[in-house]
Coordinates of C-alpha atoms and ligand atoms in Angstrom, one line a residue:
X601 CA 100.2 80.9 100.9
X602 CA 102.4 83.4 99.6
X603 CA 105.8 81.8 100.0
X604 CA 104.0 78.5 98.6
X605 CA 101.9 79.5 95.8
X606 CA 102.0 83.1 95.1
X607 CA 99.1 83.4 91.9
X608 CA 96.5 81.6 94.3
X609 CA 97.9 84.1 97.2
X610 CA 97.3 87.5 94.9
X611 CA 94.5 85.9 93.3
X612 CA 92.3 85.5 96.9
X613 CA 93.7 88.7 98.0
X614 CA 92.6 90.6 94.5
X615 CA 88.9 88.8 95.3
X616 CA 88.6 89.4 98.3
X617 CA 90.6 92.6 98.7
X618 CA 87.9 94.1 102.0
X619 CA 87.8 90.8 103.7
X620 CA 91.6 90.2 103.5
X621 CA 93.4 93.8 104.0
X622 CA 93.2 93.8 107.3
X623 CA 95.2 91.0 107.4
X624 CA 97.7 91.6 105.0
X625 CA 98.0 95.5 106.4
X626 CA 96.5 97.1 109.1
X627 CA 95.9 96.0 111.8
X628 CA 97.0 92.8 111.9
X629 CA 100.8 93.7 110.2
X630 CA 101.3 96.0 113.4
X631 CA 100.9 92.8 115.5
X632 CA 103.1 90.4 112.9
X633 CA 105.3 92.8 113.2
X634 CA 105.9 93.1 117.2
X635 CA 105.8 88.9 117.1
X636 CA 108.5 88.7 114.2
X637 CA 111.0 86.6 115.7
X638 CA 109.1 84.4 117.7
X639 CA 106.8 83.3 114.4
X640 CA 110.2 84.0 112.4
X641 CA 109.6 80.8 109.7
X642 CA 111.3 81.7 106.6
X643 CA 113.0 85.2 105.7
X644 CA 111.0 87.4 103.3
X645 CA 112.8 90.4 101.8
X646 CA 115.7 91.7 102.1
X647 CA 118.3 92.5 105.6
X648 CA 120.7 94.8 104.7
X649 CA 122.9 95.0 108.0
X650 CA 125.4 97.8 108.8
X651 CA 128.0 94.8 109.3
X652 CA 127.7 94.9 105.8
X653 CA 129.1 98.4 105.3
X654 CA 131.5 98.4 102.0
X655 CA 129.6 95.7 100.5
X656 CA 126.3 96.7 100.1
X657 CA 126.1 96.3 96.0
X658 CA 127.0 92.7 96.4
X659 CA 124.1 91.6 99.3
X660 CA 121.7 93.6 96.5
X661 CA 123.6 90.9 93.9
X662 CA 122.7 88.4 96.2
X663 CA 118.9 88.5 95.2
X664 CA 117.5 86.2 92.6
X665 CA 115.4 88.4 90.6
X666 CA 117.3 90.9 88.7
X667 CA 114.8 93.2 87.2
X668 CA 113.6 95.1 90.3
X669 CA 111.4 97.9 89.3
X670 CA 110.2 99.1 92.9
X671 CA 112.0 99.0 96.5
X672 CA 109.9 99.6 99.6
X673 CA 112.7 100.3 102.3
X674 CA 112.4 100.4 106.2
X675 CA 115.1 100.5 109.0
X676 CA 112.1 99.7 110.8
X677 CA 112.6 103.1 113.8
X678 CA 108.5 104.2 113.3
X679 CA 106.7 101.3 112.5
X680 CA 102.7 102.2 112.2
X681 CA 102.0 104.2 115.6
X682 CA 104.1 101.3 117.4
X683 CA 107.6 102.7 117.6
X684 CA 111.2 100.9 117.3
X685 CA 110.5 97.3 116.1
X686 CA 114.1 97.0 114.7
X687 CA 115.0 94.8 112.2
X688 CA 111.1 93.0 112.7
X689 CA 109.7 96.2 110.7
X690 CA 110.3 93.8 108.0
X691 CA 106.7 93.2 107.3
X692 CA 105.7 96.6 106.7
X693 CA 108.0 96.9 103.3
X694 CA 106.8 93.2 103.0
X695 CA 103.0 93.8 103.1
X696 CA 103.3 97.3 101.2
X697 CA 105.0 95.4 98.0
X698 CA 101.6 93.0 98.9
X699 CA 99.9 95.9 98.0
X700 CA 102.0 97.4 94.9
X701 CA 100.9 94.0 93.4
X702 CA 97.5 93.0 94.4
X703 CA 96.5 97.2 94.4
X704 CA 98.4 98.1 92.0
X705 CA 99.1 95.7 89.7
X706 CA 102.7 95.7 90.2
X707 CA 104.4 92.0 89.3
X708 CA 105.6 90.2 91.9
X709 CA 109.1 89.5 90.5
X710 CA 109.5 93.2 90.1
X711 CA 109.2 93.8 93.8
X712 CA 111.7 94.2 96.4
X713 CA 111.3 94.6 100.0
X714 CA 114.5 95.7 102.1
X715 CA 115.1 96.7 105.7
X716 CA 118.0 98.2 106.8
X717 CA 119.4 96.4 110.2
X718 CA 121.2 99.2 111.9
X719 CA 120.1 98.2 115.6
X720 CA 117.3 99.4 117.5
X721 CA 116.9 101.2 120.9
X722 CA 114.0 99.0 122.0
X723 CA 115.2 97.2 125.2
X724 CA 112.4 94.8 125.3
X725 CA 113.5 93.4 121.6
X726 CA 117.4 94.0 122.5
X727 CA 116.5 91.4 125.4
X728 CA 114.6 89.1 123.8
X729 CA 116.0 86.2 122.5
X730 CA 113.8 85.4 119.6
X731 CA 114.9 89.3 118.2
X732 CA 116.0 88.3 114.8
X733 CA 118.3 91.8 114.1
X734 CA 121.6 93.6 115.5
X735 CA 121.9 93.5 119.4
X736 CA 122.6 96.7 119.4
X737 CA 121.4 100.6 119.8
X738 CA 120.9 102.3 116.7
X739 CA 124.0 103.6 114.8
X740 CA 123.2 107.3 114.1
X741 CA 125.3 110.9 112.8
X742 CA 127.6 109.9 110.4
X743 CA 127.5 106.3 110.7
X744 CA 124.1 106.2 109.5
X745 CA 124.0 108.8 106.7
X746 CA 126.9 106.6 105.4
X747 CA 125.1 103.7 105.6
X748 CA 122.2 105.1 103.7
X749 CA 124.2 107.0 101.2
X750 CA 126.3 103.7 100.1
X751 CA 122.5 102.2 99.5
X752 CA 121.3 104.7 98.1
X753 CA 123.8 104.4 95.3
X754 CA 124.3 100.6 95.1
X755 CA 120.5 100.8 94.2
X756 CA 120.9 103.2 91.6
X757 CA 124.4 101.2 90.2
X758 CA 122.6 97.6 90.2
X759 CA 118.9 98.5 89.3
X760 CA 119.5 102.1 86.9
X761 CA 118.0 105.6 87.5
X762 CA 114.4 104.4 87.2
X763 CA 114.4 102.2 89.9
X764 CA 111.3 103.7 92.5
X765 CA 112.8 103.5 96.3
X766 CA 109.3 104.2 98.8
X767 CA 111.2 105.2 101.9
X768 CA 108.5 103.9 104.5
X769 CA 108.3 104.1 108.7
X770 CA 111.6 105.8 109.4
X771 CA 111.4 107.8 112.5
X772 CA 110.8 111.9 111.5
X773 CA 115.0 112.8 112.7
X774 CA 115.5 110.9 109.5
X775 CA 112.7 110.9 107.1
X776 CA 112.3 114.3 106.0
X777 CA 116.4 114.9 105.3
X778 CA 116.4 111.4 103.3
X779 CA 113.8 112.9 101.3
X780 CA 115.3 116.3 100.5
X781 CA 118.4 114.6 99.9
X782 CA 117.9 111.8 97.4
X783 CA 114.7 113.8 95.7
X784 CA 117.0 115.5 93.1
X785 CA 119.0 112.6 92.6
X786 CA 116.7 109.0 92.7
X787 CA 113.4 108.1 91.5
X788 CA 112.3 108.3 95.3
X789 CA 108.7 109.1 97.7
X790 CA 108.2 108.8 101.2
X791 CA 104.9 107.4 102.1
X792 CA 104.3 108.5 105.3
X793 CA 104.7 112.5 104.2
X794 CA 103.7 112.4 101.0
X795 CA 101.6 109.4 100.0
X796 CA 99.6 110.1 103.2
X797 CA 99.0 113.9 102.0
X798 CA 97.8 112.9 99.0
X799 CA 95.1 110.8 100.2
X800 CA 93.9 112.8 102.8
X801 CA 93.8 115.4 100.4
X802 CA 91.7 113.8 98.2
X803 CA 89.3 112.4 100.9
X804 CA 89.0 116.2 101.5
X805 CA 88.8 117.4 97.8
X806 CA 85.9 114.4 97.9
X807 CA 84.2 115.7 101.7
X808 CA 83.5 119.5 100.0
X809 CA 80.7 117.5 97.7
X810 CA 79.4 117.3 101.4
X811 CA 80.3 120.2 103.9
X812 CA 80.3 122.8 101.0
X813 CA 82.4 125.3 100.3
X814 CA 86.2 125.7 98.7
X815 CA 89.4 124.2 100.4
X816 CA 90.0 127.5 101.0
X817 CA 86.5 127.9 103.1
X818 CA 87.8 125.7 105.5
X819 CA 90.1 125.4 108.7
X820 CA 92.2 122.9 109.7
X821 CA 93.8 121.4 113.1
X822 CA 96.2 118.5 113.2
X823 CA 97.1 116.5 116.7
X824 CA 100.3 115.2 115.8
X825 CA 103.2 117.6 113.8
X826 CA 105.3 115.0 112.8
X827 CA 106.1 113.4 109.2
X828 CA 102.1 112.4 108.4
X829 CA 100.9 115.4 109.7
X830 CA 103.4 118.1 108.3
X831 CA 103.2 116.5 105.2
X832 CA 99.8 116.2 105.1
X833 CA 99.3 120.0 105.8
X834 CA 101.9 121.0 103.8
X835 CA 100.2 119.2 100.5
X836 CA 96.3 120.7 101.4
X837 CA 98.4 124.2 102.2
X838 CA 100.0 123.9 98.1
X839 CA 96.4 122.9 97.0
X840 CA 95.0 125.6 98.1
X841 CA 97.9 128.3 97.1
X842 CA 97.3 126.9 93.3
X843 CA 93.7 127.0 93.4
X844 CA 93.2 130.5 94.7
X845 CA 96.8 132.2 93.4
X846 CA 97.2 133.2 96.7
X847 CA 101.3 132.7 98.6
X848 CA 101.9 129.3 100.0
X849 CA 102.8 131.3 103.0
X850 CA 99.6 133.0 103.6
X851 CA 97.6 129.8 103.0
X852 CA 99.6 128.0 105.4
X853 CA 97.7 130.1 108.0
X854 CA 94.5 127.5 107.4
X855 CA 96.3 125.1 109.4
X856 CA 96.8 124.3 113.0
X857 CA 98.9 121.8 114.6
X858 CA 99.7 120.7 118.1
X859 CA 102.2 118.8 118.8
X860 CA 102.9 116.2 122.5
X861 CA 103.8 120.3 124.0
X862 CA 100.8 122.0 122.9
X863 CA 100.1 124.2 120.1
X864 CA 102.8 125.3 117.3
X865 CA 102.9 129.1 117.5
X866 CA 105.5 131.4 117.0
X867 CA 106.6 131.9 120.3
X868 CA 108.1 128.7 120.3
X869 CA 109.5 128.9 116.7
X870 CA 113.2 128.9 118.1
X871 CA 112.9 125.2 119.6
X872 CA 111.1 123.9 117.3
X873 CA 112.3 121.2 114.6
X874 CA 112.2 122.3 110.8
X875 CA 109.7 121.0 109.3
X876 CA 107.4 122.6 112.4
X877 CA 108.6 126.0 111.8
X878 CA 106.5 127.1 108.8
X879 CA 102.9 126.0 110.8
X880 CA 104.2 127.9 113.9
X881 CA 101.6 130.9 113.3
X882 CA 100.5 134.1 115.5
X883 CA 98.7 132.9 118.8
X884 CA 99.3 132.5 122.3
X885 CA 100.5 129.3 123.9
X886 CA 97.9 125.9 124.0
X887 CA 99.0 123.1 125.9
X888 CA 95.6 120.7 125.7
X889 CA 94.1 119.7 122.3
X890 CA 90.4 120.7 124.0
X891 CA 91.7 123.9 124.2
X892 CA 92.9 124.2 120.6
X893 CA 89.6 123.2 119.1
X894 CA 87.8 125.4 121.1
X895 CA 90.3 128.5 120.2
X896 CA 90.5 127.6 116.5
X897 CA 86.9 126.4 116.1
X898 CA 88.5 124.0 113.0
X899 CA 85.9 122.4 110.6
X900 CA 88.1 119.6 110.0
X901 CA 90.3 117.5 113.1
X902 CA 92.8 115.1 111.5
X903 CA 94.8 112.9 114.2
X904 CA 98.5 111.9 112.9
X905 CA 100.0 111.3 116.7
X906 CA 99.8 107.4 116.9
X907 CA 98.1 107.8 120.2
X908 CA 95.1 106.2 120.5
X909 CA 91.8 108.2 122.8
X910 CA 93.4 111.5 122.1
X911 CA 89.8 112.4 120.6
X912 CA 88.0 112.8 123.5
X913 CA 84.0 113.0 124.0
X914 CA 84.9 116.6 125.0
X915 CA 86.9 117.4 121.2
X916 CA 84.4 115.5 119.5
X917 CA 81.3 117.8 121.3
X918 CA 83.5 120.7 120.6
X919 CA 83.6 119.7 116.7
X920 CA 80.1 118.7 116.8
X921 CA 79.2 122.1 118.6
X922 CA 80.4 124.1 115.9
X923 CA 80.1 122.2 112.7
X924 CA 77.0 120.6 111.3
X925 CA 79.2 118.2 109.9
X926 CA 82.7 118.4 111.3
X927 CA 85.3 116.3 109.6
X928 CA 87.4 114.1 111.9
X929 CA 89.9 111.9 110.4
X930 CA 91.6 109.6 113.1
X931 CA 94.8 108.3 110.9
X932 CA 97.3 106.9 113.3
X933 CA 97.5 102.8 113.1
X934 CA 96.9 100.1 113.7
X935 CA 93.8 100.3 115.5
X936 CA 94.8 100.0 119.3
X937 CA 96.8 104.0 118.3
X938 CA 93.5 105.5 116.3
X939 CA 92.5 108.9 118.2
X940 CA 88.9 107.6 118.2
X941 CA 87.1 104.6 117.2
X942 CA 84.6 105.6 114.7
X943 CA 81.5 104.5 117.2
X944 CA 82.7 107.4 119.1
X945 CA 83.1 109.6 116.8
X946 CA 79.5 108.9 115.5
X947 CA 77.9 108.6 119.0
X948 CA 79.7 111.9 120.2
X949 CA 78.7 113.9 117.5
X950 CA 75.4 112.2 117.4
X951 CA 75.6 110.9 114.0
X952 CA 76.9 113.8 111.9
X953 CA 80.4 113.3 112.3
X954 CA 82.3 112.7 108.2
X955 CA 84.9 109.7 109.8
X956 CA 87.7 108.4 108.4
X957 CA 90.2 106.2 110.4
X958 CA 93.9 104.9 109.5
X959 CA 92.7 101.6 109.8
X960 CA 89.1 99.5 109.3
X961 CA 86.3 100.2 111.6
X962 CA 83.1 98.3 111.0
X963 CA 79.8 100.2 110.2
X964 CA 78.4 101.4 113.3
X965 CA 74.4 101.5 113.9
X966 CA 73.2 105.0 114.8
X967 CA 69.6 106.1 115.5
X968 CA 68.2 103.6 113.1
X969 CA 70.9 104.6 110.3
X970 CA 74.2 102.5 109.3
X971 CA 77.3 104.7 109.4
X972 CA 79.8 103.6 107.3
X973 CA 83.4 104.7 108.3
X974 CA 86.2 105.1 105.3
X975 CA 89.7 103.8 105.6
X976 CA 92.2 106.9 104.8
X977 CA 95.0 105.1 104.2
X978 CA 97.6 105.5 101.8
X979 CA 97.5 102.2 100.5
X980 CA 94.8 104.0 98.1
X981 CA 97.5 105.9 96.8
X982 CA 101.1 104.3 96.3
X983 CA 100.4 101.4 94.8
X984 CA 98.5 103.5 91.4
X985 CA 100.8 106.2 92.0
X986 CA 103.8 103.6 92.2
X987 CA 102.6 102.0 89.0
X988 CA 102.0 105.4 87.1
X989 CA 105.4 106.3 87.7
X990 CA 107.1 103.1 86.1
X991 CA 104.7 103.0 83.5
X992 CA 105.9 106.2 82.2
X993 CA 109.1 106.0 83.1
X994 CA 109.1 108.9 85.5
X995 CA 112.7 109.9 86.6
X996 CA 111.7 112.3 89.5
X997 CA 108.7 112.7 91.7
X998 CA 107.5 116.4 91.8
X999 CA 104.3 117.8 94.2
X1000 CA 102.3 117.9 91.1
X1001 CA 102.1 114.2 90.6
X1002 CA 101.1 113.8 94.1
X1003 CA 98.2 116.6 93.7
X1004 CA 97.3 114.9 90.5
X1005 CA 97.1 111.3 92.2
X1006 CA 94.5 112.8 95.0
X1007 CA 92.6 114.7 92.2
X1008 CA 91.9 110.7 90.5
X1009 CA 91.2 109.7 93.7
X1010 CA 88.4 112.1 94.2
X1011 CA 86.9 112.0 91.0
X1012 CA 86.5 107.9 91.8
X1013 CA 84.1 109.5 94.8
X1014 CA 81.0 109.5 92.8
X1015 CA 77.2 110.1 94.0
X1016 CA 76.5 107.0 95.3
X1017 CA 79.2 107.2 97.6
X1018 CA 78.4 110.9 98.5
X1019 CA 74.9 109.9 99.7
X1020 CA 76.5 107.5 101.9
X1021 CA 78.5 109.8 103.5
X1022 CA 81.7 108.5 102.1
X1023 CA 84.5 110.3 101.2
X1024 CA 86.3 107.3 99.8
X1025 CA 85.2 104.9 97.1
X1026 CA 85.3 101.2 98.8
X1027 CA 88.5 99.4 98.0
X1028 CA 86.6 96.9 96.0
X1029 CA 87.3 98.7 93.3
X1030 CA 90.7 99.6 93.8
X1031 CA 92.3 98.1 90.6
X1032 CA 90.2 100.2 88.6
X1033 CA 91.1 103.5 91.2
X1034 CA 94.3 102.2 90.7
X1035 CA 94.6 102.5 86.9
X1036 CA 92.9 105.6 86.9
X1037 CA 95.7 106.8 89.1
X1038 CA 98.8 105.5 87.4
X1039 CA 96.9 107.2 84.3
X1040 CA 96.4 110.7 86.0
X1041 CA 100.3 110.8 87.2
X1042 CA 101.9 109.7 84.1
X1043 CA 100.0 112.1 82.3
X1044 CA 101.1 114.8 84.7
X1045 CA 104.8 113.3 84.1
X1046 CA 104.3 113.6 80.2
X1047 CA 103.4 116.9 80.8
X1048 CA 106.2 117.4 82.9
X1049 CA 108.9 116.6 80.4
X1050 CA 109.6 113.8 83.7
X1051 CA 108.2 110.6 82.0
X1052 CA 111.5 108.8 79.6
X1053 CA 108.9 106.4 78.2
X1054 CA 108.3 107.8 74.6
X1055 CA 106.0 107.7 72.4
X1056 CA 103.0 108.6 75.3
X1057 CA 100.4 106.3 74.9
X1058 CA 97.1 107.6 74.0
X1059 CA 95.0 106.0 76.6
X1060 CA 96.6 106.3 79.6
X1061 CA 93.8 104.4 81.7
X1062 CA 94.1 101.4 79.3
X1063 CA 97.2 101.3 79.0
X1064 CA 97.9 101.7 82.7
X1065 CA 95.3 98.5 82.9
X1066 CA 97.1 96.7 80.1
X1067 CA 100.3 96.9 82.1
X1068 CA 98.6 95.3 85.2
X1069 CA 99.6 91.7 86.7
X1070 CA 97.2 89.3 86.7
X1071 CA 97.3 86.2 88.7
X1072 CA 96.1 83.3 86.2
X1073 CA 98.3 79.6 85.9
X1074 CA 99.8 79.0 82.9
X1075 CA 97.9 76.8 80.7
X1076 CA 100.6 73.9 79.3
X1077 CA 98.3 72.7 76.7
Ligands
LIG379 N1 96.5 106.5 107.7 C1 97.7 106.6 107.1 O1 97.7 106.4 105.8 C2 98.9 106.9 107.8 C3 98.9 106.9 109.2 N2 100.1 107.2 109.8 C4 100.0 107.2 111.3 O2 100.3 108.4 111.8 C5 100.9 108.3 113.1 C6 102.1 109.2 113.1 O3 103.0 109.0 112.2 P1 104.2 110.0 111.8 O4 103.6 111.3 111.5 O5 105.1 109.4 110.9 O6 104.9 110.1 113.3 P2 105.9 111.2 113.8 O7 106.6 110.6 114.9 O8 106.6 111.8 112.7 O9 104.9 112.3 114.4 C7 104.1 112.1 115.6 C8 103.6 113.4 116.1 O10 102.7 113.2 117.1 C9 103.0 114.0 118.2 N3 102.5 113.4 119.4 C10 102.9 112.3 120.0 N4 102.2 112.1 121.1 C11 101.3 113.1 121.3 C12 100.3 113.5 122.2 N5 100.1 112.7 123.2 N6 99.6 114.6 122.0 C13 99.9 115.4 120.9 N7 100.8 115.1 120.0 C14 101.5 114.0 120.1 C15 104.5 114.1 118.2 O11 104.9 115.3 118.9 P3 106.4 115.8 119.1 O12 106.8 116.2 117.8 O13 106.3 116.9 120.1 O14 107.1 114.6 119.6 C16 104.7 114.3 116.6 O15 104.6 115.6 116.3 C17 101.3 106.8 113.2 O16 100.4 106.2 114.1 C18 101.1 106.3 111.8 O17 100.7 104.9 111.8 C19 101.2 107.5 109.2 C20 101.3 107.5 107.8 C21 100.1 107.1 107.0
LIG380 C1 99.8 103.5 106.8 C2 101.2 103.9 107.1 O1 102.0 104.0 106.2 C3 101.6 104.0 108.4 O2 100.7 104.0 109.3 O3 102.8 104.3 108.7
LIG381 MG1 104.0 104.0 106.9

């Protein structure tokens, strides 16, 4: 329906937006995603190939629509929890840019998916014939940063400086350095670090309404140290340094992560990859998660490994032993990689667990009560954030307009919601989260001297609504 009639296509997806995310995201994009070349019909997006090399600006030419306001770029190395898919990654930018427009209100036209073909080290796809990408292993070192850098540029040549570039699912050896590197330069985010961080954050800004207690009150351990989880930490651990005044370096000490060797302390600092270093804290060596919940006693348990049953009964009785309501947040999609399924993580803690999960769980029936699982997934945050930013005409993304995203998020939590155990408002409303979103971060922007879109409108909720697409046909009469 999308490729055929595209208004009918946002227009079921805006109406039915719970029934129909699962489908067009998590977890059913996971699956489209491994099957790509064998259900391969017609192409969506854009293949940028490193055949290509030298001509890059031209393939961008090659697109029909020429005002592109947002790119959602893969090369497709850490799709979801499922690994190297290659050049069949495609539907993760694809479905994203779903979002942007039925989320966000983002048009269509504007939208621009691209995956970036520069092989793929998965033997079952390099052998099967259906694989619709490069038969070959991944370029890497110099090859690649070339590659990227020649993109990076043709972007910025064909579509201006406010073109937004969501770098989403490259594998950690690549994400963080694209990030520093183009942050000062292009109008870019990475999803997985920060748009994740900002909606966990706010899920947690949301859960103190329910546990009590400051941020700062509270101690958190994270299975998994990679881009999710680093990022995620990194974001609660600058929260918490602004609210209290206190040295990003001393509130980095509230959070724990462990990592497929154990915990990160700083006897292993040495070996450890950068973006680990500033977690790896005082303690001695923990190999099993168990025995990191039970030496940190954390109130809150987020899982960002893409393993799936890493949250044992045994972690989920520790949590439960400790906290009257611990906070367990099993991110990792699509479903088949979620550390727990949220049954378990009700039944285990007998009912007093706060879950959230990467992807949908349905309510789960515990002693007489309906549990009601929320979905922390980013897709609450970049499609507002994404539309805040061109609204305004935002140059750079700082921190601040991540923290200021999460706070709208929160403050869409309200009491019925709180009663229900939810940390999340349901994405029923999301157009409306949405708007309230793109208003918070362009007003941060303004505020920033980062927004080029003068004069600033009054209301920035309306506004941000006013600039929303809506799927209605044209009436000819
Ligand atoms: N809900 C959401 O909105 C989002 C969810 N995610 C999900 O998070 C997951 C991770 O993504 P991302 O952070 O980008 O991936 P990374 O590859 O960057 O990080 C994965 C981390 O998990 C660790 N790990 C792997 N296996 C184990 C294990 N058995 N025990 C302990 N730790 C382990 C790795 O350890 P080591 O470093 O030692 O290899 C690494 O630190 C994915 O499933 C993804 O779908 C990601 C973004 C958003
Ligand atoms: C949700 C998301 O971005 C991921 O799992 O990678
Ligand atoms: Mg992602």
């Amino acid at each position: 329906m999308q490729e055929r009639n595209e208004r009918l296509f946002y227009k079921l997806l805006i109406d039915n937006v719970e029934e129909l995310l699962p489908i067009v995201y998590t977890p059913t994009v996971g699956e489209a995603c491994q099957k790509y070349g064998s259900i391969f019909r017609r192409p969506q997006g854009l293949y940028i190939s490193l055949k290509e090399k030298g001509r890059i600006l031209e393939v961008l030419k090659n697109w029909p629509e020429k005002n592109i306001q947002v790119i959602v770029v893969t090369d497709g190395e850490r799709i979801l929890g499922l690994g190297d898919l290659g050049c069949q990654g495609m539907g993760i930018p694809v479905g994203k840019l779903s979002l942007y427009t039925a989320l966000g209100g983002v048009r269509p036209s504007v939208c621009l998916p691209i995956t970036i073909d520069v092989g793929t080290n998965n033997k079952k796809l390099l052998d099967d014939e259906f694989y619709i990408g490069l038969r070959q292993n991944r370029a890497t070192g110099e090859e690649y940063a070339e590659l990227l850098e020649e993109f990076m540029s043709a972007v910025k040549q064909n579509y201006g400086e406010k073109i937004l570039v969501q770098f989403e699912d490259f594998a950690n050896h690549n994400a963080f350095e694209l990030l520093a590197k183009y942050r000062t330069t292009h109008l870019v985010f990475n999803d997985d670090i920060q748009g994740t961080a900002s909606v966990v954050l706010a899920g947690l800004i949301a859960a103190l309404k329910v546990v009590g207690g400051t941020l700062a009150d509270h101690t958190f351990l994270f299975l998994g140290a990679g881009e999710a989880g680093t990022g995620i930490a990194e974001l609660i651990a600058l929260e918490i340094s602004k609210k209290t005044d206190a040295p990003i370096e001393e509130t980095r000490k509230k959070v724990w992560l462990v990592d497929s060797k154990g915990l990160v302390v700083s006897s292993r600092k040495e070996s450890l990859q950068h973006f680990k270093q500033p977690w790896a804290h005082e303690h001695e060596p923990v190999k099993e998660l168990i025995d990191a919940v039970q030496a940190i006693k954390p109130t809150v348990l987020i899982g960002t490994s893409g393993v799936g049953r890493t949250f044992t009964k045994e972690v989920v009785e520790a949590m439960a032993s400790f906290n009257e309501k611990p906070i367990i947040l099993a991110l990792s999609n699509p479903t088949s990689q979620s550390e727990c399924t949220a049954e378990e993580a009700y039944t285990w803690s007998k009912g007093r667990a706060i879950f959230c999960s990467g992807s949908p769980f349905d309510p789960v029936e515990y002693d007489g009560k309906i549990l009601v699982p929320g979905q922390a997934n980013n897709a609450y945050i970049f499609p507002g954030f994404g539309l805040g930013l061109i609204m305004s005409g935002t140059v750079r993304v700082h921190d601040d307009l991540l923290l200021a995203a999460s706070e709208a998020l929160a403050a869409q939590v309200t009491e019925e919601y709180y009663a229900k155990g939810l940390i999340y408002p349901p994405f029923s409303n999301i157009r409306k989260i949405s708007a309230n979103i793109a208003a918070n971060v362009a007003a941060k922007s303004y505020e920033l001297g980062l927004a080029s879109r003068l004069p600033r409108p009054k209301d920035l909720v309306k506004h941000a609504e006013s600039c929303m697409y809506t799927p209605v046909y044209r009436s000819y009469r």
